[in-house]
Amino acid sequence: MTDTRIAFVHGRRVWDSRGRPTLEADVLLEGGAVGRGMAPAGASTGSGEALDLRDGGTAFGGYDVTRAVANVNGAITRALVGLDAADQAAVDARLIEADGTANKSRLGANALTAVSMAVAHAAAGAAGEPLYRHLGGPDAATMPLPQIQIFGGGAHAGRRVDIQDFLVVCPAAASFAQALDWTAEVYRAAGTLMAEAGTSAGVADEGGWWPSFATNEQALETLVRAIERAGLKPGAQVAIALDIAASEFGRGGHYTLGLESRALDSDGMIRMLAGWVDAYPIVSIEDPLAEDDAAGFAAFTAELGHRIQIVGDDFLVSDAARVRAAAAQGAANTVLLKPNQRGTLSETRAAWNAAKDAGFAAIVSARSGETEDTTIVHLAVGWGVGQLKVGSFARGERMAKWNEALRIEEVLGARARFAGGAALRRGTAG
Ligand code: 2PG
Ligand code: MG
């Protein structure tokens, strides 16, 4: 057994998929093992998220991270040197204590997230194991059902359409690899349809086709046609998931769909979305109402929670206490898990534990601003979460994660179990 005490922590500024500064952390253990983590960044962020510490000012649009980097090389290094990297809970507790604020605003959730992930990688390296196995032990063999974006929108595409993510899931695929095969064909067919319509306009923040539709619903119609054009059956083989990201256009029970110049209240939103669920093979809807509309979430879940998965992202911000509160209210039935919404892996894991206790499902998710870091894939497999969302089927920062999952499935071989449609939270009361 090599020495797993933390010898050295180093932070540096690197660049993310939007060409913005982000933070990378390296951790070196006394026995020589090393680990690395890179912080992602959201664009449609929940107000309850831990703080992504940026310098402000004029350089790089105010997004520079020199203060967060200095925190890694100063206060965080001092707090962690000598701790046992194999004890992730103790390391994360020390990070939380060193920050000392409720929202990680002193040291920065970006600094903490990168370090927390780097420590996990270093510990896995010292044990001579891939991270998913280090986290989940020899039984960690569940490959997640991927949610893959075909059209981007909302804050990720200049608000060209109001809805943020039009995604596909492949509940009937036999393996993770086959789910990617099917998605690749759908993604290509969707691109062809847009080119034929003369509306091809490149890709959005997460690699999905830049939307060029007259209405939000037209994206749904086009998606169904793309599935058919790919030679697959809408619903049975390839179903639709949506991230409405309603906090981006709604507040206080009032929602404004800019594309269609429509104003709706909570009930109007619920009626519109319920109509879509009736008309299209939709199996999952994320943030159907705004983060401040818990009553709307509860009404939506009461009406549709027995048919579809209802996911809280901005609404639950990977927070265990919010998951418990939502479960008590019957608001949502699934939580999105994004480590940088909290700042440490242990807190993210606590949200997953709370979800399991509440009968919620969960989806491990990337951010719209990403890097080549693949830690979240290992979290999904290692924790046995069952679902994974990392954006679309283009751009290196997205493909790095899908490809890492392919490698894991190959290494697991006959032991791999694809979560498939059973991972979706549906068919029971919300
Ligand atoms: C989301 C994510 C990823 P962002 O809303 O689920 O799609 O976006 O990282 O901008 O919050
Ligand atoms: Mg979301």
PDB file of C-alpha atoms in Angstrom, residues 111-375:
ATOM      1  CA  ALA A 111     -11.634  25.735  -6.628  1.00  0.00           C
ATOM      2  CA  LEU A 112     -13.210  23.194  -4.287  1.00  0.00           C
ATOM      3  CA  THR A 113     -14.741  21.074  -7.052  1.00  0.00           C
ATOM      4  CA  ALA A 114     -11.472  20.723  -8.984  1.00  0.00           C
ATOM      5  CA  VAL A 115      -9.564  19.807  -5.821  1.00  0.00           C
ATOM      6  CA  SER A 116     -12.218  17.388  -4.544  1.00  0.00           C
ATOM      7  CA  MET A 117     -12.154  15.552  -7.902  1.00  0.00           C
ATOM      8  CA  ALA A 118      -8.335  15.591  -8.064  1.00  0.00           C
ATOM      9  CA  VAL A 119      -8.132  14.003  -4.592  1.00  0.00           C
ATOM     10  CA  ALA A 120     -10.488  11.222  -5.681  1.00  0.00           C
ATOM     11  CA  HIS A 121      -8.371  10.521  -8.768  1.00  0.00           C
ATOM     12  CA  ALA A 122      -5.154  10.494  -6.720  1.00  0.00           C
ATOM     13  CA  ALA A 123      -6.641   8.030  -4.230  1.00  0.00           C
ATOM     14  CA  ALA A 124      -7.818   5.776  -7.057  1.00  0.00           C
ATOM     15  CA  GLY A 125      -4.394   6.002  -8.658  1.00  0.00           C
ATOM     16  CA  ALA A 126      -2.704   5.028  -5.399  1.00  0.00           C
ATOM     17  CA  ALA A 127      -4.983   1.995  -5.202  1.00  0.00           C
ATOM     18  CA  GLY A 128      -4.139   1.130  -8.802  1.00  0.00           C
ATOM     19  CA  GLU A 129      -7.814   1.262  -9.802  1.00  0.00           C
ATOM     20  CA  PRO A 130      -9.913   3.246 -12.250  1.00  0.00           C
ATOM     21  CA  LEU A 131     -11.968   5.829 -10.360  1.00  0.00           C
ATOM     22  CA  TYR A 132     -15.356   4.187 -10.962  1.00  0.00           C
ATOM     23  CA  ARG A 133     -14.100   0.990  -9.380  1.00  0.00           C
ATOM     24  CA  HIS A 134     -12.439   2.814  -6.520  1.00  0.00           C
ATOM     25  CA  LEU A 135     -15.754   4.524  -5.762  1.00  0.00           C
ATOM     26  CA  GLY A 136     -18.048   1.563  -6.291  1.00  0.00           C
ATOM     27  CA  GLY A 137     -15.955  -1.506  -5.624  1.00  0.00           C
ATOM     28  CA  PRO A 138     -15.923  -4.649  -7.763  1.00  0.00           C
ATOM     29  CA  ASP A 139     -19.720  -4.609  -8.119  1.00  0.00           C
ATOM     30  CA  ALA A 140     -19.813  -1.220  -9.878  1.00  0.00           C
ATOM     31  CA  ALA A 141     -20.965  -2.396 -13.300  1.00  0.00           C
ATOM     32  CA  THR A 142     -24.113  -0.392 -14.143  1.00  0.00           C
ATOM     33  CA  MET A 143     -23.659   1.604 -17.344  1.00  0.00           C
ATOM     34  CA  PRO A 144     -25.872   4.706 -17.312  1.00  0.00           C
ATOM     35  CA  LEU A 145     -28.700   5.487 -19.733  1.00  0.00           C
ATOM     36  CA  PRO A 146     -27.419   8.528 -21.640  1.00  0.00           C
ATOM     37  CA  GLN A 147     -29.549  11.654 -22.258  1.00  0.00           C
ATOM     38  CA  ILE A 148     -28.052  13.227 -25.380  1.00  0.00           C
ATOM     39  CA  GLN A 149     -28.905  16.657 -26.745  1.00  0.00           C
ATOM     40  CA  ILE A 150     -29.888  17.015 -30.404  1.00  0.00           C
ATOM     41  CA  PHE A 151     -30.972  20.688 -30.447  1.00  0.00           C
ATOM     42  CA  GLY A 152     -29.609  23.325 -28.062  1.00  0.00           C
ATOM     43  CA  GLY A 153     -31.571  26.384 -27.051  1.00  0.00           C
ATOM     44  CA  GLY A 154     -32.225  28.855 -24.272  1.00  0.00           C
ATOM     45  CA  ALA A 155     -29.139  30.344 -22.646  1.00  0.00           C
ATOM     46  CA  HIS A 156     -26.961  27.976 -24.696  1.00  0.00           C
ATOM     47  CA  ALA A 157     -28.058  29.307 -28.092  1.00  0.00           C
ATOM     48  CA  GLY A 158     -28.687  33.018 -27.778  1.00  0.00           C
ATOM     49  CA  ARG A 159     -32.262  32.223 -26.675  1.00  0.00           C
ATOM     50  CA  ARG A 160     -33.086  31.365 -30.274  1.00  0.00           C
ATOM     51  CA  VAL A 161     -35.764  29.061 -28.834  1.00  0.00           C
ATOM     52  CA  ASP A 162     -36.995  29.212 -25.246  1.00  0.00           C
ATOM     53  CA  ILE A 163     -36.549  25.541 -24.374  1.00  0.00           C
ATOM     54  CA  GLN A 164     -32.918  24.790 -23.517  1.00  0.00           C
ATOM     55  CA  ASP A 165     -32.373  21.106 -24.318  1.00  0.00           C
ATOM     56  CA  PHE A 166     -34.109  18.778 -26.769  1.00  0.00           C
ATOM     57  CA  LEU A 167     -32.537  15.407 -25.981  1.00  0.00           C
ATOM     58  CA  VAL A 168     -32.935  11.742 -26.865  1.00  0.00           C
ATOM     59  CA  VAL A 169     -32.738   8.640 -24.703  1.00  0.00           C
ATOM     60  CA  CYS A 170     -32.558   5.082 -26.033  1.00  0.00           C
ATOM     61  CA  PRO A 171     -34.451   2.960 -23.491  1.00  0.00           C
ATOM     62  CA  ALA A 172     -34.465  -0.142 -25.705  1.00  0.00           C
ATOM     63  CA  ALA A 173     -30.776  -0.167 -26.592  1.00  0.00           C
ATOM     64  CA  ALA A 174     -28.951  -3.315 -25.528  1.00  0.00           C
ATOM     65  CA  SER A 175     -25.855  -1.506 -24.307  1.00  0.00           C
ATOM     66  CA  PHE A 176     -24.394   1.928 -23.712  1.00  0.00           C
ATOM     67  CA  ALA A 177     -22.465   1.517 -26.967  1.00  0.00           C
ATOM     68  CA  GLN A 178     -25.656   0.801 -28.903  1.00  0.00           C
ATOM     69  CA  ALA A 179     -27.361   3.835 -27.359  1.00  0.00           C
ATOM     70  CA  LEU A 180     -24.513   5.937 -28.784  1.00  0.00           C
ATOM     71  CA  ASP A 181     -24.809   4.214 -32.186  1.00  0.00           C
ATOM     72  CA  TRP A 182     -28.513   5.089 -32.375  1.00  0.00           C
ATOM     73  CA  THR A 183     -27.952   8.623 -31.156  1.00  0.00           C
ATOM     74  CA  ALA A 184     -25.210   9.187 -33.727  1.00  0.00           C
ATOM     75  CA  GLU A 185     -27.695   8.337 -36.479  1.00  0.00           C
ATOM     76  CA  VAL A 186     -30.398  10.589 -35.004  1.00  0.00           C
ATOM     77  CA  TYR A 187     -27.952  13.471 -34.586  1.00  0.00           C
ATOM     78  CA  ARG A 188     -26.828  13.095 -38.205  1.00  0.00           C
ATOM     79  CA  ALA A 189     -30.399  12.825 -39.493  1.00  0.00           C
ATOM     80  CA  ALA A 190     -31.397  15.957 -37.562  1.00  0.00           C
ATOM     81  CA  GLY A 191     -28.493  17.823 -39.163  1.00  0.00           C
ATOM     82  CA  THR A 192     -29.562  16.628 -42.608  1.00  0.00           C
ATOM     83  CA  LEU A 193     -33.157  17.746 -42.017  1.00  0.00           C
ATOM     84  CA  MET A 194     -31.992  21.198 -40.999  1.00  0.00           C
ATOM     85  CA  ALA A 195     -29.657  21.456 -43.983  1.00  0.00           C
ATOM     86  CA  GLU A 196     -32.505  20.452 -46.312  1.00  0.00           C
ATOM     87  CA  ALA A 197     -34.750  23.081 -44.770  1.00  0.00           C
ATOM     88  CA  GLY A 198     -32.008  25.637 -45.354  1.00  0.00           C
ATOM     89  CA  THR A 199     -31.831  26.306 -41.650  1.00  0.00           C
ATOM     90  CA  SER A 200     -28.455  24.818 -40.776  1.00  0.00           C
ATOM     91  CA  ALA A 201     -26.681  27.229 -38.460  1.00  0.00           C
ATOM     92  CA  GLY A 202     -23.884  25.371 -36.690  1.00  0.00           C
ATOM     93  CA  VAL A 203     -23.969  24.084 -33.155  1.00  0.00           C
ATOM     94  CA  ALA A 204     -24.895  25.528 -29.752  1.00  0.00           C
ATOM     95  CA  ASP A 205     -22.898  25.552 -26.485  1.00  0.00           C
ATOM     96  CA  GLU A 206     -23.186  21.833 -25.838  1.00  0.00           C
ATOM     97  CA  GLY A 207     -22.795  20.686 -29.452  1.00  0.00           C
ATOM     98  CA  GLY A 208     -26.503  20.332 -30.297  1.00  0.00           C
ATOM     99  CA  TRP A 209     -27.727  21.814 -33.578  1.00  0.00           C
ATOM    100  CA  TRP A 210     -28.358  25.550 -33.293  1.00  0.00           C
ATOM    101  CA  PRO A 211     -32.134  25.827 -33.433  1.00  0.00           C
ATOM    102  CA  SER A 212     -33.811  27.653 -36.285  1.00  0.00           C
ATOM    103  CA  PHE A 213     -37.457  26.990 -35.598  1.00  0.00           C
ATOM    104  CA  ALA A 214     -40.517  29.209 -35.689  1.00  0.00           C
ATOM    105  CA  THR A 215     -41.992  27.659 -32.548  1.00  0.00           C
ATOM    106  CA  ASN A 216     -40.687  25.546 -29.680  1.00  0.00           C
ATOM    107  CA  GLU A 217     -42.952  22.704 -30.745  1.00  0.00           C
ATOM    108  CA  GLN A 218     -41.406  22.643 -34.215  1.00  0.00           C
ATOM    109  CA  ALA A 219     -38.213  21.376 -32.576  1.00  0.00           C
ATOM    110  CA  LEU A 220     -40.195  18.437 -31.175  1.00  0.00           C
ATOM    111  CA  GLU A 221     -41.736  17.649 -34.569  1.00  0.00           C
ATOM    112  CA  THR A 222     -38.326  17.795 -36.230  1.00  0.00           C
ATOM    113  CA  LEU A 223     -36.833  15.557 -33.561  1.00  0.00           C
ATOM    114  CA  VAL A 224     -39.472  12.879 -34.172  1.00  0.00           C
ATOM    115  CA  ARG A 225     -38.813  13.094 -37.911  1.00  0.00           C
ATOM    116  CA  ALA A 226     -35.067  12.777 -37.295  1.00  0.00           C
ATOM    117  CA  ILE A 227     -35.607   9.602 -35.253  1.00  0.00           C
ATOM    118  CA  GLU A 228     -37.718   8.156 -38.075  1.00  0.00           C
ATOM    119  CA  ARG A 229     -35.230   9.269 -40.726  1.00  0.00           C
ATOM    120  CA  ALA A 230     -32.520   7.417 -38.790  1.00  0.00           C
ATOM    121  CA  GLY A 231     -34.598   4.259 -39.244  1.00  0.00           C
ATOM    122  CA  LEU A 232     -35.543   4.054 -35.571  1.00  0.00           C
ATOM    123  CA  LYS A 233     -38.916   3.921 -33.825  1.00  0.00           C
ATOM    124  CA  PRO A 234     -39.878   7.064 -31.877  1.00  0.00           C
ATOM    125  CA  GLY A 235     -40.839   6.077 -28.347  1.00  0.00           C
ATOM    126  CA  ALA A 236     -40.084   2.382 -28.413  1.00  0.00           C
ATOM    127  CA  GLN A 237     -36.455   2.727 -29.454  1.00  0.00           C
ATOM    128  CA  VAL A 238     -35.641   6.397 -29.136  1.00  0.00           C
ATOM    129  CA  ALA A 239     -37.613   8.663 -26.790  1.00  0.00           C
ATOM    130  CA  ILE A 240     -37.418  12.363 -26.028  1.00  0.00           C
ATOM    131  CA  ALA A 241     -36.213  14.185 -22.912  1.00  0.00           C
ATOM    132  CA  LEU A 242     -36.484  17.954 -22.407  1.00  0.00           C
ATOM    133  CA  ASP A 243     -34.703  20.445 -20.192  1.00  0.00           C
ATOM    134  CA  ILE A 244     -37.073  23.411 -20.133  1.00  0.00           C
ATOM    135  CA  ALA A 245     -34.721  25.406 -17.841  1.00  0.00           C
ATOM    136  CA  ALA A 246     -37.810  27.450 -16.996  1.00  0.00           C
ATOM    137  CA  SER A 247     -35.972  29.629 -14.456  1.00  0.00           C
ATOM    138  CA  GLU A 248     -34.440  31.348 -17.489  1.00  0.00           C
ATOM    139  CA  PHE A 249     -37.809  32.746 -18.606  1.00  0.00           C
ATOM    140  CA  GLY A 250     -40.049  32.486 -15.577  1.00  0.00           C
ATOM    141  CA  ARG A 251     -40.288  33.936 -12.103  1.00  0.00           C
ATOM    142  CA  GLY A 252     -43.049  34.446  -9.565  1.00  0.00           C
ATOM    143  CA  GLY A 253     -45.400  32.161 -11.497  1.00  0.00           C
ATOM    144  CA  HIS A 254     -45.106  34.207 -14.712  1.00  0.00           C
ATOM    145  CA  TYR A 255     -43.480  32.730 -17.804  1.00  0.00           C
ATOM    146  CA  THR A 256     -42.654  34.429 -21.099  1.00  0.00           C
ATOM    147  CA  LEU A 257     -41.958  32.396 -24.221  1.00  0.00           C
ATOM    148  CA  GLY A 258     -40.046  34.950 -26.270  1.00  0.00           C
ATOM    149  CA  LEU A 259     -40.045  32.986 -29.531  1.00  0.00           C
ATOM    150  CA  GLU A 260     -43.824  32.772 -29.593  1.00  0.00           C
ATOM    151  CA  SER A 261     -44.543  36.057 -27.764  1.00  0.00           C
ATOM    152  CA  ARG A 262     -46.632  34.116 -25.248  1.00  0.00           C
ATOM    153  CA  ALA A 263     -47.133  34.853 -21.570  1.00  0.00           C
ATOM    154  CA  LEU A 264     -48.209  31.939 -19.371  1.00  0.00           C
ATOM    155  CA  ASP A 265     -48.846  31.355 -15.690  1.00  0.00           C
ATOM    156  CA  SER A 266     -47.805  28.122 -13.916  1.00  0.00           C
ATOM    157  CA  ASP A 267     -50.979  26.365 -14.944  1.00  0.00           C
ATOM    158  CA  GLY A 268     -50.512  27.500 -18.543  1.00  0.00           C
ATOM    159  CA  MET A 269     -47.009  26.024 -18.537  1.00  0.00           C
ATOM    160  CA  ILE A 270     -48.340  22.767 -17.114  1.00  0.00           C
ATOM    161  CA  ARG A 271     -51.103  22.639 -19.757  1.00  0.00           C
ATOM    162  CA  MET A 272     -48.613  23.281 -22.567  1.00  0.00           C
ATOM    163  CA  LEU A 273     -46.150  20.637 -21.345  1.00  0.00           C
ATOM    164  CA  ALA A 274     -48.889  18.085 -20.638  1.00  0.00           C
ATOM    165  CA  GLY A 275     -50.062  18.615 -24.230  1.00  0.00           C
ATOM    166  CA  TRP A 276     -46.545  17.894 -25.473  1.00  0.00           C
ATOM    167  CA  VAL A 277     -46.367  14.726 -23.340  1.00  0.00           C
ATOM    168  CA  ASP A 278     -49.616  13.572 -24.980  1.00  0.00           C
ATOM    169  CA  ALA A 279     -48.433  14.358 -28.498  1.00  0.00           C
ATOM    170  CA  TYR A 280     -44.758  13.294 -28.440  1.00  0.00           C
ATOM    171  CA  PRO A 281     -42.825  10.341 -26.972  1.00  0.00           C
ATOM    172  CA  ILE A 282     -41.479  12.353 -24.031  1.00  0.00           C
ATOM    173  CA  VAL A 283     -40.165  10.371 -21.059  1.00  0.00           C
ATOM    174  CA  SER A 284     -38.377  13.019 -18.987  1.00  0.00           C
ATOM    175  CA  ILE A 285     -38.763  16.767 -18.355  1.00  0.00           C
ATOM    176  CA  GLU A 286     -36.216  18.792 -16.388  1.00  0.00           C
ATOM    177  CA  ASP A 287     -37.027  22.097 -14.675  1.00  0.00           C
ATOM    178  CA  PRO A 288     -40.536  22.358 -16.213  1.00  0.00           C
ATOM    179  CA  LEU A 289     -41.210  25.276 -13.865  1.00  0.00           C
ATOM    180  CA  ALA A 290     -38.932  27.925 -12.412  1.00  0.00           C
ATOM    181  CA  GLU A 291     -36.794  27.294  -9.328  1.00  0.00           C
ATOM    182  CA  ASP A 292     -39.063  29.523  -7.208  1.00  0.00           C
ATOM    183  CA  ASP A 293     -42.230  27.663  -8.256  1.00  0.00           C
ATOM    184  CA  ALA A 294     -42.327  24.675  -5.869  1.00  0.00           C
ATOM    185  CA  ALA A 295     -46.131  24.717  -5.999  1.00  0.00           C
ATOM    186  CA  GLY A 296     -45.981  24.448  -9.781  1.00  0.00           C
ATOM    187  CA  PHE A 297     -43.520  21.551  -9.482  1.00  0.00           C
ATOM    188  CA  ALA A 298     -45.890  19.791  -7.090  1.00  0.00           C
ATOM    189  CA  ALA A 299     -48.910  20.341  -9.369  1.00  0.00           C
ATOM    190  CA  PHE A 300     -46.953  19.164 -12.401  1.00  0.00           C
ATOM    191  CA  THR A 301     -45.708  16.084 -10.527  1.00  0.00           C
ATOM    192  CA  ALA A 302     -49.205  15.241  -9.283  1.00  0.00           C
ATOM    193  CA  GLU A 303     -50.467  15.358 -12.852  1.00  0.00           C
ATOM    194  CA  LEU A 304     -47.594  13.736 -14.761  1.00  0.00           C
ATOM    195  CA  GLY A 305     -45.293  12.072 -12.219  1.00  0.00           C
ATOM    196  CA  HIS A 306     -46.877   8.683 -12.891  1.00  0.00           C
ATOM    197  CA  ARG A 307     -46.048   8.948 -16.606  1.00  0.00           C
ATOM    198  CA  ILE A 308     -42.726  10.729 -16.909  1.00  0.00           C
ATOM    199  CA  GLN A 309     -39.553  11.528 -15.050  1.00  0.00           C
ATOM    200  CA  ILE A 310     -39.611  15.054 -13.581  1.00  0.00           C
ATOM    201  CA  VAL A 311     -36.138  16.341 -12.898  1.00  0.00           C
ATOM    202  CA  GLY A 312     -35.054  19.147 -10.576  1.00  0.00           C
ATOM    203  CA  ASP A 313     -31.863  20.939 -11.647  1.00  0.00           C
ATOM    204  CA  ASP A 314     -32.002  24.670 -10.815  1.00  0.00           C
ATOM    205  CA  PHE A 315     -34.823  23.646  -8.474  1.00  0.00           C
ATOM    206  CA  LEU A 316     -32.766  21.166  -6.391  1.00  0.00           C
ATOM    207  CA  VAL A 317     -29.142  22.227  -7.129  1.00  0.00           C
ATOM    208  CA  SER A 318     -27.714  18.805  -6.115  1.00  0.00           C
ATOM    209  CA  ASP A 319     -28.620  19.580  -2.508  1.00  0.00           C
ATOM    210  CA  ALA A 320     -29.616  16.733  -0.162  1.00  0.00           C
ATOM    211  CA  ALA A 321     -31.839  18.951   2.006  1.00  0.00           C
ATOM    212  CA  ARG A 322     -33.698  20.285  -1.027  1.00  0.00           C
ATOM    213  CA  VAL A 323     -34.204  16.747  -2.324  1.00  0.00           C
ATOM    214  CA  ARG A 324     -35.764  15.749   1.012  1.00  0.00           C
ATOM    215  CA  ALA A 325     -37.974  18.845   1.038  1.00  0.00           C
ATOM    216  CA  ALA A 326     -39.110  18.268  -2.549  1.00  0.00           C
ATOM    217  CA  ALA A 327     -39.921  14.636  -1.788  1.00  0.00           C
ATOM    218  CA  ALA A 328     -42.018  15.723   1.188  1.00  0.00           C
ATOM    219  CA  GLN A 329     -43.949  18.100  -1.097  1.00  0.00           C
ATOM    220  CA  GLY A 330     -44.272  15.628  -3.966  1.00  0.00           C
ATOM    221  CA  ALA A 331     -42.419  18.112  -6.158  1.00  0.00           C
ATOM    222  CA  ALA A 332     -40.294  16.370  -8.868  1.00  0.00           C
ATOM    223  CA  ASN A 333     -39.239  12.728  -8.723  1.00  0.00           C
ATOM    224  CA  THR A 334     -35.631  12.907  -9.940  1.00  0.00           C
ATOM    225  CA  VAL A 335     -32.569  15.015  -9.140  1.00  0.00           C
ATOM    226  CA  LEU A 336     -29.816  16.195 -11.467  1.00  0.00           C
ATOM    227  CA  LEU A 337     -26.369  15.766  -9.881  1.00  0.00           C
ATOM    228  CA  LYS A 338     -23.731  18.370 -10.771  1.00  0.00           C
ATOM    229  CA  PRO A 339     -20.728  18.361  -8.408  1.00  0.00           C
ATOM    230  CA  ASN A 340     -19.948  22.043  -8.898  1.00  0.00           C
ATOM    231  CA  GLN A 341     -23.432  23.051  -7.741  1.00  0.00           C
ATOM    232  CA  ARG A 342     -22.206  22.083  -4.255  1.00  0.00           C
ATOM    233  CA  GLY A 343     -18.392  22.112  -4.477  1.00  0.00           C
ATOM    234  CA  THR A 344     -17.436  18.676  -3.174  1.00  0.00           C
ATOM    235  CA  LEU A 345     -17.979  15.081  -4.255  1.00  0.00           C
ATOM    236  CA  SER A 346     -19.199  14.142  -0.767  1.00  0.00           C
ATOM    237  CA  GLU A 347     -22.032  16.686  -0.830  1.00  0.00           C
ATOM    238  CA  THR A 348     -23.020  15.546  -4.328  1.00  0.00           C
ATOM    239  CA  ARG A 349     -23.017  11.977  -3.121  1.00  0.00           C
ATOM    240  CA  ALA A 350     -25.215  13.011  -0.176  1.00  0.00           C
ATOM    241  CA  ALA A 351     -27.797  14.338  -2.647  1.00  0.00           C
ATOM    242  CA  TRP A 352     -27.744  10.974  -4.439  1.00  0.00           C
ATOM    243  CA  ASN A 353     -28.209   9.170  -1.119  1.00  0.00           C
ATOM    244  CA  ALA A 354     -31.128  11.461  -0.277  1.00  0.00           C
ATOM    245  CA  ALA A 355     -32.625  10.712  -3.687  1.00  0.00           C
ATOM    246  CA  LYS A 356     -32.422   6.963  -3.129  1.00  0.00           C
ATOM    247  CA  ASP A 357     -34.019   7.334   0.316  1.00  0.00           C
ATOM    248  CA  ALA A 358     -36.864   9.374  -1.215  1.00  0.00           C
ATOM    249  CA  GLY A 359     -37.485   6.991  -4.125  1.00  0.00           C
ATOM    250  CA  PHE A 360     -36.154   9.602  -6.568  1.00  0.00           C
ATOM    251  CA  ALA A 361     -34.011   8.691  -9.561  1.00  0.00           C
ATOM    252  CA  ALA A 362     -30.917  10.742 -10.433  1.00  0.00           C
ATOM    253  CA  ILE A 363     -28.916  11.844 -13.465  1.00  0.00           C
ATOM    254  CA  VAL A 364     -25.238  12.777 -13.276  1.00  0.00           C
ATOM    255  CA  SER A 365     -24.785  15.877 -15.421  1.00  0.00           C
ATOM    256  CA  ALA A 366     -22.076  17.979 -17.028  1.00  0.00           C
ATOM    257  CA  ARG A 367     -22.319  21.772 -17.377  1.00  0.00           C
ATOM    258  CA  SER A 368     -22.668  23.860 -20.518  1.00  0.00           C
ATOM    259  CA  GLY A 369     -19.105  25.098 -19.957  1.00  0.00           C
ATOM    260  CA  GLU A 370     -16.965  21.962 -19.896  1.00  0.00           C
ATOM    261  CA  THR A 371     -13.475  20.577 -20.314  1.00  0.00           C
ATOM    262  CA  GLU A 372     -11.882  17.285 -21.269  1.00  0.00           C
ATOM    263  CA  ASP A 373     -12.316  16.127 -17.643  1.00  0.00           C
ATOM    264  CA  THR A 374     -14.225  12.820 -17.457  1.00  0.00           C
ATOM    265  CA  THR A 375     -14.702  12.502 -13.685  1.00  0.00           C
TER     266      THR A 375
END
